[in-house]
mmCIF file of C-alpha atoms and ligand atoms in Angstrom:
data_model
loop_
_atom_site.group_PDB
_atom_site.id
_atom_site.type_symbol
_atom_site.label_atom_id
_atom_site.label_comp_id
_atom_site.label_asym_id
_atom_site.label_seq_id
_atom_site.Cartn_x
_atom_site.Cartn_y
_atom_site.Cartn_z
ATOM 1 C CA UNK A 1 65.745 -8.125 7.053
ATOM 2 C CA UNK A 2 63.607 -10.415 9.154
ATOM 3 C CA UNK A 3 65.136 -13.882 8.756
ATOM 4 C CA UNK A 4 64.088 -17.438 9.572
ATOM 5 C CA UNK A 5 65.009 -17.982 13.218
ATOM 6 C CA UNK A 6 64.543 -14.316 14.175
ATOM 7 C CA UNK A 7 62.102 -13.630 16.959
ATOM 8 C CA UNK A 8 59.072 -11.545 16.042
ATOM 9 C CA UNK A 9 57.164 -9.992 18.939
ATOM 10 C CA UNK A 10 53.406 -9.800 18.468
ATOM 11 C CA UNK A 11 52.411 -6.334 19.633
ATOM 12 C CA UNK A 12 48.893 -7.168 20.782
ATOM 13 C CA UNK A 13 47.208 -7.744 24.124
ATOM 14 C CA UNK A 14 44.088 -9.134 22.444
ATOM 15 C CA UNK A 15 44.027 -12.954 22.878
ATOM 16 C CA UNK A 16 41.683 -13.434 19.880
ATOM 17 C CA UNK A 17 44.058 -11.658 17.508
ATOM 18 C CA UNK A 18 47.080 -13.421 18.969
ATOM 19 C CA UNK A 19 45.552 -16.871 18.446
ATOM 20 C CA UNK A 20 44.614 -16.104 14.836
ATOM 21 C CA UNK A 21 47.996 -14.583 13.931
ATOM 22 C CA UNK A 22 49.855 -17.503 15.519
ATOM 23 C CA UNK A 23 47.753 -20.029 13.567
ATOM 24 C CA UNK A 24 48.152 -18.132 10.291
ATOM 25 C CA UNK A 25 51.947 -17.834 10.646
ATOM 26 C CA UNK A 26 52.369 -21.437 11.764
ATOM 27 C CA UNK A 27 54.996 -23.152 9.625
ATOM 28 C CA UNK A 28 56.267 -19.888 8.119
ATOM 29 C CA UNK A 29 59.653 -20.233 9.826
ATOM 30 C CA UNK A 30 59.174 -17.048 11.848
ATOM 31 C CA UNK A 31 59.526 -17.566 15.604
ATOM 32 C CA UNK A 32 56.727 -15.716 17.348
ATOM 33 C CA UNK A 33 56.811 -14.424 20.891
ATOM 34 C CA UNK A 34 54.063 -12.377 22.463
ATOM 35 C CA UNK A 35 53.623 -9.699 25.089
ATOM 36 C CA UNK A 36 53.144 -12.535 27.587
ATOM 37 C CA UNK A 37 56.941 -12.884 27.347
ATOM 38 C CA UNK A 38 57.305 -9.162 28.174
ATOM 39 C CA UNK A 39 54.932 -8.699 31.133
ATOM 40 C CA UNK A 40 56.383 -5.255 31.897
ATOM 41 C CA UNK A 41 55.252 -3.892 28.495
ATOM 42 C CA UNK A 42 51.912 -2.106 28.460
ATOM 43 C CA UNK A 43 50.944 -0.910 24.985
ATOM 44 C CA UNK A 44 50.624 2.884 24.708
ATOM 45 C CA UNK A 45 47.276 4.609 24.254
ATOM 46 C CA UNK A 46 45.987 4.355 20.682
ATOM 47 C CA UNK A 47 45.738 8.070 20.030
ATOM 48 C CA UNK A 48 45.757 7.900 16.222
ATOM 49 C CA UNK A 49 42.792 8.779 14.011
ATOM 50 C CA UNK A 50 43.379 5.853 11.617
ATOM 51 C CA UNK A 51 44.094 2.129 11.812
ATOM 52 C CA UNK A 52 47.487 2.789 10.191
ATOM 53 C CA UNK A 53 48.524 5.399 12.759
ATOM 54 C CA UNK A 54 47.505 3.163 15.660
ATOM 55 C CA UNK A 55 49.214 0.095 14.218
ATOM 56 C CA UNK A 56 52.382 2.194 13.839
ATOM 57 C CA UNK A 57 52.214 3.413 17.453
ATOM 58 C CA UNK A 58 51.983 -0.166 18.801
ATOM 59 C CA UNK A 59 54.630 -1.742 16.543
ATOM 60 C CA UNK A 60 57.162 1.091 16.993
ATOM 61 C CA UNK A 61 56.791 1.017 20.770
ATOM 62 C CA UNK A 62 57.369 -2.744 20.991
ATOM 63 C CA UNK A 63 60.291 -2.771 18.522
ATOM 64 C CA UNK A 64 61.964 0.125 20.359
ATOM 65 C CA UNK A 65 61.499 -1.358 23.833
ATOM 66 C CA UNK A 66 62.392 -4.980 23.053
ATOM 67 C CA UNK A 67 65.069 -4.354 20.385
ATOM 68 C CA UNK A 68 63.343 -7.003 18.236
ATOM 69 C CA UNK A 69 61.130 -7.031 15.156
ATOM 70 C CA UNK A 70 57.520 -6.338 16.153
ATOM 71 C CA UNK A 71 54.211 -6.954 14.411
ATOM 72 C CA UNK A 72 51.078 -5.046 15.385
ATOM 73 C CA UNK A 73 47.463 -5.372 14.268
ATOM 74 C CA UNK A 74 45.065 -2.481 14.401
ATOM 75 C CA UNK A 75 41.668 -3.508 13.212
ATOM 76 C CA UNK A 76 37.994 -2.775 13.525
ATOM 77 C CA UNK A 77 34.538 -2.786 12.083
ATOM 78 C CA UNK A 78 33.265 -0.054 9.774
ATOM 79 C CA UNK A 79 29.465 0.140 9.395
ATOM 80 C CA UNK A 80 28.050 2.096 6.454
ATOM 81 C CA UNK A 81 24.768 3.143 8.099
ATOM 82 C CA UNK A 82 26.772 4.517 11.063
ATOM 83 C CA UNK A 83 29.073 6.652 8.894
ATOM 84 C CA UNK A 84 31.996 4.321 9.538
ATOM 85 C CA UNK A 85 31.532 3.800 13.299
ATOM 86 C CA UNK A 86 32.748 2.075 15.412
ATOM 87 C CA UNK A 87 35.943 2.166 13.280
ATOM 88 C CA UNK A 88 39.103 2.827 15.295
ATOM 89 C CA UNK A 89 36.934 2.786 18.445
ATOM 90 C CA UNK A 90 35.719 -0.801 17.836
ATOM 91 C CA UNK A 91 37.379 -2.292 20.940
ATOM 92 C CA UNK A 92 35.817 0.287 23.250
ATOM 93 C CA UNK A 93 32.571 1.111 21.398
ATOM 94 C CA UNK A 94 30.367 0.540 24.469
ATOM 95 C CA UNK A 95 32.830 2.125 26.932
ATOM 96 C CA UNK A 96 36.412 1.821 28.210
ATOM 97 C CA UNK A 97 35.902 -1.580 29.869
ATOM 98 C CA UNK A 98 33.385 -2.901 27.322
ATOM 99 C CA UNK A 99 33.215 -6.646 26.691
ATOM 100 C CA UNK A 100 32.639 -8.095 23.220
ATOM 101 C CA UNK A 101 29.017 -8.738 24.217
ATOM 102 C CA UNK A 102 28.527 -5.107 25.358
ATOM 103 C CA UNK A 103 29.881 -3.885 22.014
ATOM 104 C CA UNK A 104 27.691 -6.264 20.016
ATOM 105 C CA UNK A 105 24.559 -5.247 21.920
ATOM 106 C CA UNK A 106 25.329 -1.571 21.407
ATOM 107 C CA UNK A 107 25.768 -2.171 17.684
ATOM 108 C CA UNK A 108 22.447 -4.020 17.446
ATOM 109 C CA UNK A 109 20.756 -1.136 19.218
ATOM 110 C CA UNK A 110 22.385 1.456 16.932
ATOM 111 C CA UNK A 111 21.069 -0.446 13.899
ATOM 112 C CA UNK A 112 17.565 -1.101 15.240
ATOM 113 C CA UNK A 113 15.071 -0.531 12.415
ATOM 114 C CA UNK A 114 17.781 -0.365 9.721
ATOM 115 C CA UNK A 115 16.815 -2.472 6.674
ATOM 116 C CA UNK A 116 18.889 -5.440 5.538
ATOM 117 C CA UNK A 117 20.257 -3.739 2.404
ATOM 118 C CA UNK A 118 21.536 -0.829 4.500
ATOM 119 C CA UNK A 119 23.457 -2.980 7.012
ATOM 120 C CA UNK A 120 26.640 -3.247 4.926
ATOM 121 C CA UNK A 121 29.899 -3.359 6.904
ATOM 122 C CA UNK A 122 33.544 -4.284 6.574
ATOM 123 C CA UNK A 123 36.340 -5.414 8.837
ATOM 124 C CA UNK A 124 39.664 -3.650 8.242
ATOM 125 C CA UNK A 125 43.079 -4.708 9.461
ATOM 126 C CA UNK A 126 46.344 -2.807 9.209
ATOM 127 C CA UNK A 127 49.499 -4.568 10.305
ATOM 128 C CA UNK A 128 52.784 -2.796 10.837
ATOM 129 C CA UNK A 129 56.018 -4.748 10.878
ATOM 130 C CA UNK A 130 58.589 -2.599 12.662
ATOM 131 C CA UNK A 131 62.322 -3.249 12.706
ATOM 132 C CA UNK A 132 64.483 -2.415 15.736
ATOM 133 C CA UNK A 133 66.372 0.076 13.508
ATOM 134 C CA UNK A 134 63.198 2.094 12.829
ATOM 135 C CA UNK A 135 62.109 0.761 9.419
ATOM 136 C CA UNK A 136 58.387 0.086 9.060
ATOM 137 C CA UNK A 137 56.367 -1.947 6.580
ATOM 138 C CA UNK A 138 52.577 -1.770 6.293
ATOM 139 C CA UNK A 139 50.148 -4.523 5.205
ATOM 140 C CA UNK A 140 46.367 -4.277 4.902
ATOM 141 C CA UNK A 141 43.323 -6.469 4.535
ATOM 142 C CA UNK A 142 39.578 -5.953 4.301
ATOM 143 C CA UNK A 143 36.569 -8.256 4.474
ATOM 144 C CA UNK A 144 33.019 -7.232 3.541
ATOM 145 C CA UNK A 145 29.746 -8.400 4.995
ATOM 146 C CA UNK A 146 26.532 -7.293 6.651
ATOM 147 C CA UNK A 147 25.461 -6.811 10.253
ATOM 148 C CA UNK A 148 22.900 -9.436 11.271
ATOM 149 C CA UNK A 149 19.882 -9.085 13.554
ATOM 150 C CA UNK A 150 21.069 -11.462 16.276
ATOM 151 C CA UNK A 151 24.291 -13.009 17.564
ATOM 152 C CA UNK A 152 25.116 -16.408 16.105
ATOM 153 C CA UNK A 153 28.096 -18.742 16.414
ATOM 154 C CA UNK A 154 30.726 -19.254 19.086
ATOM 155 C CA UNK A 155 34.048 -19.101 17.207
ATOM 156 C CA UNK A 156 36.289 -16.076 16.770
ATOM 157 C CA UNK A 157 35.946 -12.952 18.900
ATOM 158 C CA UNK A 158 34.734 -9.348 18.851
ATOM 159 C CA UNK A 159 31.942 -8.631 16.378
ATOM 160 C CA UNK A 160 32.193 -12.039 14.646
ATOM 161 C CA UNK A 161 28.753 -13.248 15.899
ATOM 162 C CA UNK A 162 27.043 -10.277 14.174
ATOM 163 C CA UNK A 163 29.118 -10.181 10.989
ATOM 164 C CA UNK A 164 27.275 -12.025 8.204
ATOM 165 C CA UNK A 165 29.695 -13.137 5.543
ATOM 166 C CA UNK A 166 29.431 -12.333 1.815
ATOM 167 C CA UNK A 167 28.126 -13.332 -0.689
ATOM 168 C CA UNK A 168 24.974 -14.942 0.726
ATOM 169 C CA UNK A 169 25.033 -13.590 4.328
ATOM 170 C CA UNK A 170 23.787 -16.950 5.703
ATOM 171 C CA UNK A 171 26.635 -17.588 8.152
ATOM 172 C CA UNK A 172 28.214 -15.268 10.648
ATOM 173 C CA UNK A 173 32.007 -15.049 10.947
ATOM 174 C CA UNK A 174 31.611 -16.789 14.336
ATOM 175 C CA UNK A 175 30.088 -19.815 12.572
ATOM 176 C CA UNK A 176 33.183 -20.377 10.424
ATOM 177 C CA UNK A 177 36.066 -22.610 11.502
ATOM 178 C CA UNK A 178 39.342 -20.783 12.242
ATOM 179 C CA UNK A 179 40.709 -21.987 8.877
ATOM 180 C CA UNK A 180 37.656 -20.735 6.973
ATOM 181 C CA UNK A 181 37.828 -17.392 8.744
ATOM 182 C CA UNK A 182 41.560 -17.066 8.009
ATOM 183 C CA UNK A 183 40.922 -17.634 4.293
ATOM 184 C CA UNK A 184 38.594 -14.639 3.924
ATOM 185 C CA UNK A 185 39.309 -12.406 6.897
ATOM 186 C CA UNK A 186 40.889 -8.955 6.924
ATOM 187 C CA UNK A 187 43.642 -10.362 9.180
ATOM 188 C CA UNK A 188 44.287 -13.390 6.947
ATOM 189 C CA UNK A 189 44.551 -11.112 3.920
ATOM 190 C CA UNK A 190 46.971 -8.690 5.618
ATOM 191 C CA UNK A 191 49.154 -11.571 6.812
ATOM 192 C CA UNK A 192 49.262 -13.184 3.372
ATOM 193 C CA UNK A 193 50.365 -9.839 1.958
ATOM 194 C CA UNK A 194 53.160 -9.770 4.546
ATOM 195 C CA UNK A 195 54.188 -13.350 3.777
ATOM 196 C CA UNK A 196 54.348 -12.658 0.027
ATOM 197 C CA UNK A 197 56.467 -9.613 0.699
ATOM 198 C CA UNK A 198 58.816 -11.604 2.950
ATOM 199 C CA UNK A 199 59.122 -14.305 0.279
ATOM 200 C CA UNK A 200 59.975 -11.637 -2.305
ATOM 201 C CA UNK A 201 62.675 -10.178 -0.043
ATOM 202 C CA UNK A 202 64.231 -13.624 0.421
ATOM 203 C CA UNK A 203 64.520 -14.140 -3.341
ATOM 204 C CA UNK A 204 65.570 -10.579 -4.172
HETATM 205 P P1 ITT B 1 45.492 -4.581 20.842
HETATM 206 O O1 ITT B 1 45.512 -3.091 20.634
HETATM 207 O O2 ITT B 1 46.155 -5.021 22.087
HETATM 208 O O3 ITT B 1 45.984 -5.330 19.630
HETATM 209 P P2 ITT B 1 42.574 -4.218 20.827
HETATM 210 O O4 ITT B 1 41.425 -5.184 20.912
HETATM 211 O O5 ITT B 1 42.559 -3.007 21.722
HETATM 212 O O6 ITT B 1 43.944 -5.050 21.030
HETATM 213 P P3 ITT B 1 42.148 -2.668 18.392
HETATM 214 O O7 ITT B 1 42.210 -1.302 18.970
HETATM 215 O O8 ITT B 1 42.807 -2.937 17.059
HETATM 216 O O9 ITT B 1 42.747 -3.785 19.327
HETATM 217 O O10 ITT B 1 40.585 -3.020 18.274
HETATM 218 C C1 ITT B 1 40.176 -4.105 17.514
HETATM 219 C C2 ITT B 1 38.702 -4.391 17.800
HETATM 220 O O11 ITT B 1 38.013 -4.547 16.545
HETATM 221 C C3 ITT B 1 38.554 -5.706 18.530
HETATM 222 O O12 ITT B 1 38.592 -5.529 19.929
HETATM 223 C C4 ITT B 1 37.197 -6.194 18.014
HETATM 224 O O13 ITT B 1 36.166 -5.560 18.725
HETATM 225 C C5 ITT B 1 37.184 -5.670 16.580
HETATM 226 N N1 ITT B 1 37.767 -6.702 15.674
HETATM 227 C C6 ITT B 1 38.977 -6.681 15.060
HETATM 228 N N2 ITT B 1 39.193 -7.805 14.365
HETATM 229 C C7 ITT B 1 38.094 -8.560 14.538
HETATM 230 C C8 ITT B 1 37.725 -9.848 14.097
HETATM 231 O O14 ITT B 1 38.533 -10.599 13.369
HETATM 232 N N3 ITT B 1 36.521 -10.306 14.456
HETATM 233 C C9 ITT B 1 35.701 -9.572 15.223
HETATM 234 N N4 ITT B 1 35.979 -8.375 15.707
HETATM 235 C C10 ITT B 1 37.174 -7.855 15.369
#
């Protein structure tokens, strides 16, 4: 089992995710290293149809190649009025090289004319913790909100400036501090599930 002092490789090339995961696991006793420490590792193509499949692909690849425990995060935004898009394609919604701004502008355009009560959305996050011996453990988190009409706030990354947070939809996710975001976010929830599970394994 993953023990205090073991190195856990974060299987993500996304700096926004990396920063949030590092902050949320700070003080947990797990020593985190990232792909920056393995510059030769390029994550494989995310060919899965679900967040879980893609998270598995990334974590397995990194655990197999480094011989260490690996933790991946596959996440994205699901918009009701768009039948679940951009979903697993969230990172590349506006094209293969799309920036966060490109993706946000495309989303605004796709929702042009859609009324406030039909702009419901949710962020999903699936994390896979993969052991070098092939075992895999899955953790999930979700966070509901609504897509706003304009970008607001400068914190976070991705679709945060358009994601208006429940229950009153006054603030976007990008207007929350990192701590506030971590408390309610899909990623924070998945990581807390993982931490509870690790605690349980230590006692059991
Ligand atoms: P890795 O595969 O290297 O981890 P990626 O960005 O390609 O990085 P994903 O395929 O999981 O990862 O796509 C996640 C996208 O979903 C991300 O690029 C954002 O556009 C969006 N997203 C995920 N979590 C988010 C968050 O907390 N806030 C805003 N947008 C988020």
